[in-house]
Coordinates of C-alpha atoms and ligand atoms in Angstrom, one line a residue:
X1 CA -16.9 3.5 -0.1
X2 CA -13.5 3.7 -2.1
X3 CA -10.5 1.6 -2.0
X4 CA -6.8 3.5 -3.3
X5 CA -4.3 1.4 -4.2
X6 CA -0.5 2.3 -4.7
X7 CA 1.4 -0.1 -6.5
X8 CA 5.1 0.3 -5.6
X9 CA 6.6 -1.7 -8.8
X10 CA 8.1 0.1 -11.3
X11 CA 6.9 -3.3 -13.5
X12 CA 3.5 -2.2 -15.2
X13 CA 1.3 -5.3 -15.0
X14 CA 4.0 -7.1 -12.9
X15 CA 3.2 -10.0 -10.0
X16 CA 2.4 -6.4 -7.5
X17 CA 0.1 -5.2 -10.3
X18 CA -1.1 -9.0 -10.7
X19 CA -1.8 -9.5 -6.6
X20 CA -3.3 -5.7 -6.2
X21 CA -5.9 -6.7 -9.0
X22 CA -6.9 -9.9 -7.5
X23 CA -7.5 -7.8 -4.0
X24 CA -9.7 -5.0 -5.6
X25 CA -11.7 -7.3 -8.1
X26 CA -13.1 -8.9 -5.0
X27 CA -14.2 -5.2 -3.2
X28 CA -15.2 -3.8 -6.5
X29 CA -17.8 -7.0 -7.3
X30 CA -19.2 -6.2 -3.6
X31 CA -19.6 -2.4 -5.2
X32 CA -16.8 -0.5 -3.6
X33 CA -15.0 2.0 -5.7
X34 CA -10.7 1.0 -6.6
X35 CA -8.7 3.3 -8.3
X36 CA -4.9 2.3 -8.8
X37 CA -2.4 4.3 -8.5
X38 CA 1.1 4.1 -10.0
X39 CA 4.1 5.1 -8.1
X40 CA 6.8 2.5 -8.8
X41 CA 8.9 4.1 -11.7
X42 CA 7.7 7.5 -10.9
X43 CA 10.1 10.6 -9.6
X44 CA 8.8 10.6 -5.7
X45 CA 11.5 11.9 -3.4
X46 CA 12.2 10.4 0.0
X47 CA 11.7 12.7 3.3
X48 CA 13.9 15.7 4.1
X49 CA 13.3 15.9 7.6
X50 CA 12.4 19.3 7.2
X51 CA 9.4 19.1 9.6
X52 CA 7.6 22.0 7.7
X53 CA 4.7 20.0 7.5
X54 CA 5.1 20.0 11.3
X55 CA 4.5 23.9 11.3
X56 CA 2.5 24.2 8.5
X57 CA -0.3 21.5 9.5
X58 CA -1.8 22.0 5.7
X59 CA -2.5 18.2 5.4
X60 CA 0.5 18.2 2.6
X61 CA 3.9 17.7 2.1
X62 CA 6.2 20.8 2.0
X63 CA 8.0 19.7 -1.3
X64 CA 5.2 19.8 -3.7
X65 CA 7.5 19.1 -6.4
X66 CA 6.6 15.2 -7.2
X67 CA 3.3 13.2 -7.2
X68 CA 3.7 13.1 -2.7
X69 CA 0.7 15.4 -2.4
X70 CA -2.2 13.9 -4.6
X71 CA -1.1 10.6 -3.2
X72 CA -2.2 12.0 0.3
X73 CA -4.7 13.5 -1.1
X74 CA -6.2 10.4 -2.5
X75 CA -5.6 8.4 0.6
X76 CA -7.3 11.0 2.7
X77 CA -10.6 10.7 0.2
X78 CA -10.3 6.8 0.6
X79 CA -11.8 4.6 3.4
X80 CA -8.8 2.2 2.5
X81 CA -5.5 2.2 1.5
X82 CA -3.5 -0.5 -0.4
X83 CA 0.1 -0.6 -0.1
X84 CA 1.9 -2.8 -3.2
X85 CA 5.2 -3.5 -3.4
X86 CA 7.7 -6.0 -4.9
X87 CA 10.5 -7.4 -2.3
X88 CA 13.8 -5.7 -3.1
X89 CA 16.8 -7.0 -0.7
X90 CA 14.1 -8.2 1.7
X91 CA 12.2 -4.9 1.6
X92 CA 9.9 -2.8 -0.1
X93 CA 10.6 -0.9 -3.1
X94 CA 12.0 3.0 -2.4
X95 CA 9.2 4.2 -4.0
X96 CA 7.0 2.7 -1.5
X97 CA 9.5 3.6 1.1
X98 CA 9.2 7.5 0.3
X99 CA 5.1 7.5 0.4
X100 CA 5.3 5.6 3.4
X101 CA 8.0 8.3 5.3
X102 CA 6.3 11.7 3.6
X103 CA 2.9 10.8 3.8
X104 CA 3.0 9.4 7.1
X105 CA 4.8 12.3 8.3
X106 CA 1.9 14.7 7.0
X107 CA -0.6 12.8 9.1
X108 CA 1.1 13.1 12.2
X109 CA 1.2 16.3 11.6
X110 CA -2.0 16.8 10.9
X111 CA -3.8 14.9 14.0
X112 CA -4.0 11.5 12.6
X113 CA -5.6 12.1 9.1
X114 CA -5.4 8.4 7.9
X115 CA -7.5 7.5 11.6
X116 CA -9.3 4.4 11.3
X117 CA -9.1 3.6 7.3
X118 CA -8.3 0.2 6.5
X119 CA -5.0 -0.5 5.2
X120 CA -3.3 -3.7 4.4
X121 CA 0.1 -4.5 2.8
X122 CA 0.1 -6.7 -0.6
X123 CA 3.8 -7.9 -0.9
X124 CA 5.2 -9.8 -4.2
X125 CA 8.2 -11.8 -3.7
X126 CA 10.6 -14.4 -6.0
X127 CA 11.8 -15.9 -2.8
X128 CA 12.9 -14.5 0.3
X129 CA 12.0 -11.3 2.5
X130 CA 8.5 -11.2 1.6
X131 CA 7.7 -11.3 5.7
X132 CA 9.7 -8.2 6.2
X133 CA 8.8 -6.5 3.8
X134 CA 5.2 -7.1 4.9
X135 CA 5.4 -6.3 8.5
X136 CA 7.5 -3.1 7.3
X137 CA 4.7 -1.6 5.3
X138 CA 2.0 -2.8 8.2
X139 CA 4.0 -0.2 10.7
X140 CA 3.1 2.6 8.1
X141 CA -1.0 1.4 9.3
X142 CA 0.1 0.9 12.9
X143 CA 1.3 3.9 14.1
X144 CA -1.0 5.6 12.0
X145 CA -4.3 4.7 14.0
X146 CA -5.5 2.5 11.3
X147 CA -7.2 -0.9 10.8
X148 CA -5.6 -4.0 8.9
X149 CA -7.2 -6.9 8.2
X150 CA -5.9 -10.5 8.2
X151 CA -6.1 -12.8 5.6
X152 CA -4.9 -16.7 5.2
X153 CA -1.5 -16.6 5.5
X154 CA 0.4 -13.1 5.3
X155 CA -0.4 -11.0 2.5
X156 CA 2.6 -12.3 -0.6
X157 CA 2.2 -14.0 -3.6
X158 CA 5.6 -15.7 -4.8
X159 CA 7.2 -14.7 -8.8
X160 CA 10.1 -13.6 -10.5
X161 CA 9.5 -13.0 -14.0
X162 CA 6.0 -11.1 -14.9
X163 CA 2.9 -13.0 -14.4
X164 CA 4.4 -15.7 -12.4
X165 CA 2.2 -14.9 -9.9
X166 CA -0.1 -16.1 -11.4
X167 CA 1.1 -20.0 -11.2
X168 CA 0.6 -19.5 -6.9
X169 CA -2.7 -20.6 -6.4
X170 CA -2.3 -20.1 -2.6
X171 CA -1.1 -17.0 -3.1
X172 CA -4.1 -15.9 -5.4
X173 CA -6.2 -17.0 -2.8
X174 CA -4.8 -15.0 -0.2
X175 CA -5.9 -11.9 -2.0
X176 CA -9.2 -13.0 -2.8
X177 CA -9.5 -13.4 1.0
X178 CA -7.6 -10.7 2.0
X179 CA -10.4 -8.4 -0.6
X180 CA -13.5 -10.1 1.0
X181 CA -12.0 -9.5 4.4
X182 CA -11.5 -5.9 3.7
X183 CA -15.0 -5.6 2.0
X184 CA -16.0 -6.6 5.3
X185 CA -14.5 -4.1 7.5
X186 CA -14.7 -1.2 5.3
X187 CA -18.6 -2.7 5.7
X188 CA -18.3 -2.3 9.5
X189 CA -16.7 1.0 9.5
X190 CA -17.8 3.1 6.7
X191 CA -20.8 1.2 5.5
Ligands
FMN201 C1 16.4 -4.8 -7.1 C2 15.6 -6.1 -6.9 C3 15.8 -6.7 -5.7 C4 15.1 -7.9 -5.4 N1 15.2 -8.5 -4.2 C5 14.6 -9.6 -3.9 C6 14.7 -10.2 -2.6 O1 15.3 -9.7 -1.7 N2 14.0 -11.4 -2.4 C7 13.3 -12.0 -3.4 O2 12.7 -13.1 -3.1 N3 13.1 -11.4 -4.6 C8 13.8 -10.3 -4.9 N4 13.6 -9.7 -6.1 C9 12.6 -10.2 -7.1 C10 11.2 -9.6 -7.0 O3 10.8 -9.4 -5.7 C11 10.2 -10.4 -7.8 O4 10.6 -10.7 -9.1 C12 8.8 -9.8 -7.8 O5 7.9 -10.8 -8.3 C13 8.8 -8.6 -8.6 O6 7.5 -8.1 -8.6 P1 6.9 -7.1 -9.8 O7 6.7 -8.0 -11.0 O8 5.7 -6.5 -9.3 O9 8.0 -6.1 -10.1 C14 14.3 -8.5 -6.4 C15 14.1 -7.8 -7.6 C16 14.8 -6.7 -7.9 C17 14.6 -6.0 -9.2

């Protein structure tokens, strides 16, 4: 079984990095495979709207000009997909944003292709918008036929400057729940 995360912070080792680790540590202690995947920072265009993938039905994105297709290709090879992001004006980061409109657009048009992985959200926040930003990424797994676990409390851990994180113990222990909770589906599902 294999876990892909995307964290959608363009900080390296940031509270997203901090809060995606604490997820995957749990899942890769119970022997599932995590790879993380950097896309915060990195040159990934937003949709186009120009429904080629629609005609084409390749399983990619028609702009193969940034990193859009091996992330869909490494969330079609996964049984689950994390989505990181920091909150930026009560959202999630644009990077995060663009996977989210591309790739999802490739799976509709290609009957489903994320159908029944796992997906959950992992959301870092200083102070406010953490909720919206965390339903706004669940809607990516929604509509896409996939399954999302709960955890404690919604899936944010609460920081501003790097490693803050780590100083929210309930936060931390959120993810730690969040992982086992996943460990447990993916279990169910793919096992
Ligand atoms: C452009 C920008 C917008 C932000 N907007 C918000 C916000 O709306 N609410 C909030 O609580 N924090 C906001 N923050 C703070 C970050 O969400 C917070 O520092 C978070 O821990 C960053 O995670 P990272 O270390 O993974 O980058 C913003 C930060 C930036 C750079």
């Amino acid at each position: 079984m294999k876990v892909v995360a995307f964290n959608g912070s363009p900080r390296k080792n940031g509270n997203t990095s901090i809060l995606i680790r604490q997820v995957l540590s749990v899942m890769e202690d119970k022997g599932i495979e995590v790879e993380t995947v950097q896309v915060g920072g990195k040159p990934i265009r937003g949709c186009i709207a120009c429904f080629k993938c629609m005609e084409n039905k390749n399983g990619k994105c028609a702009v193969d000009k940034d990193m859009l297709n091996d992330c869909v290709d490494r969330m079609a090879a996964a049984d689950g997909i994390i989505l990181g992001s920091p909150t930026y004006f009560a959202c999630m980061s644009p990077e995060i944003k663009a996977l989210i409109d591309r790739s999802g657009m490739v799976s509709r048009a290609n009957d489903m292709m994320f159908r029944r992985k796992v997906g959950a959200a992992v959301v870092a926040v200083r102070r406010a918008g953490s909720v919206h930003t965390f339903d706004s990424i669940n809607h990516f797994f929604t509509i896409g036929e996939m399954i999302v676990p709960g955890s404690s409390y919604w899936n944010m851990g609460f920081g501003r400057e790097k490693g803050e994180v780590n100083d929210d113990a309930e936060g931390l222990a959120v993810m730690k729940t969040l992982g086992e909770n996943m460990a447990w589906l993916l279990e169910k599902i793919a096992g």
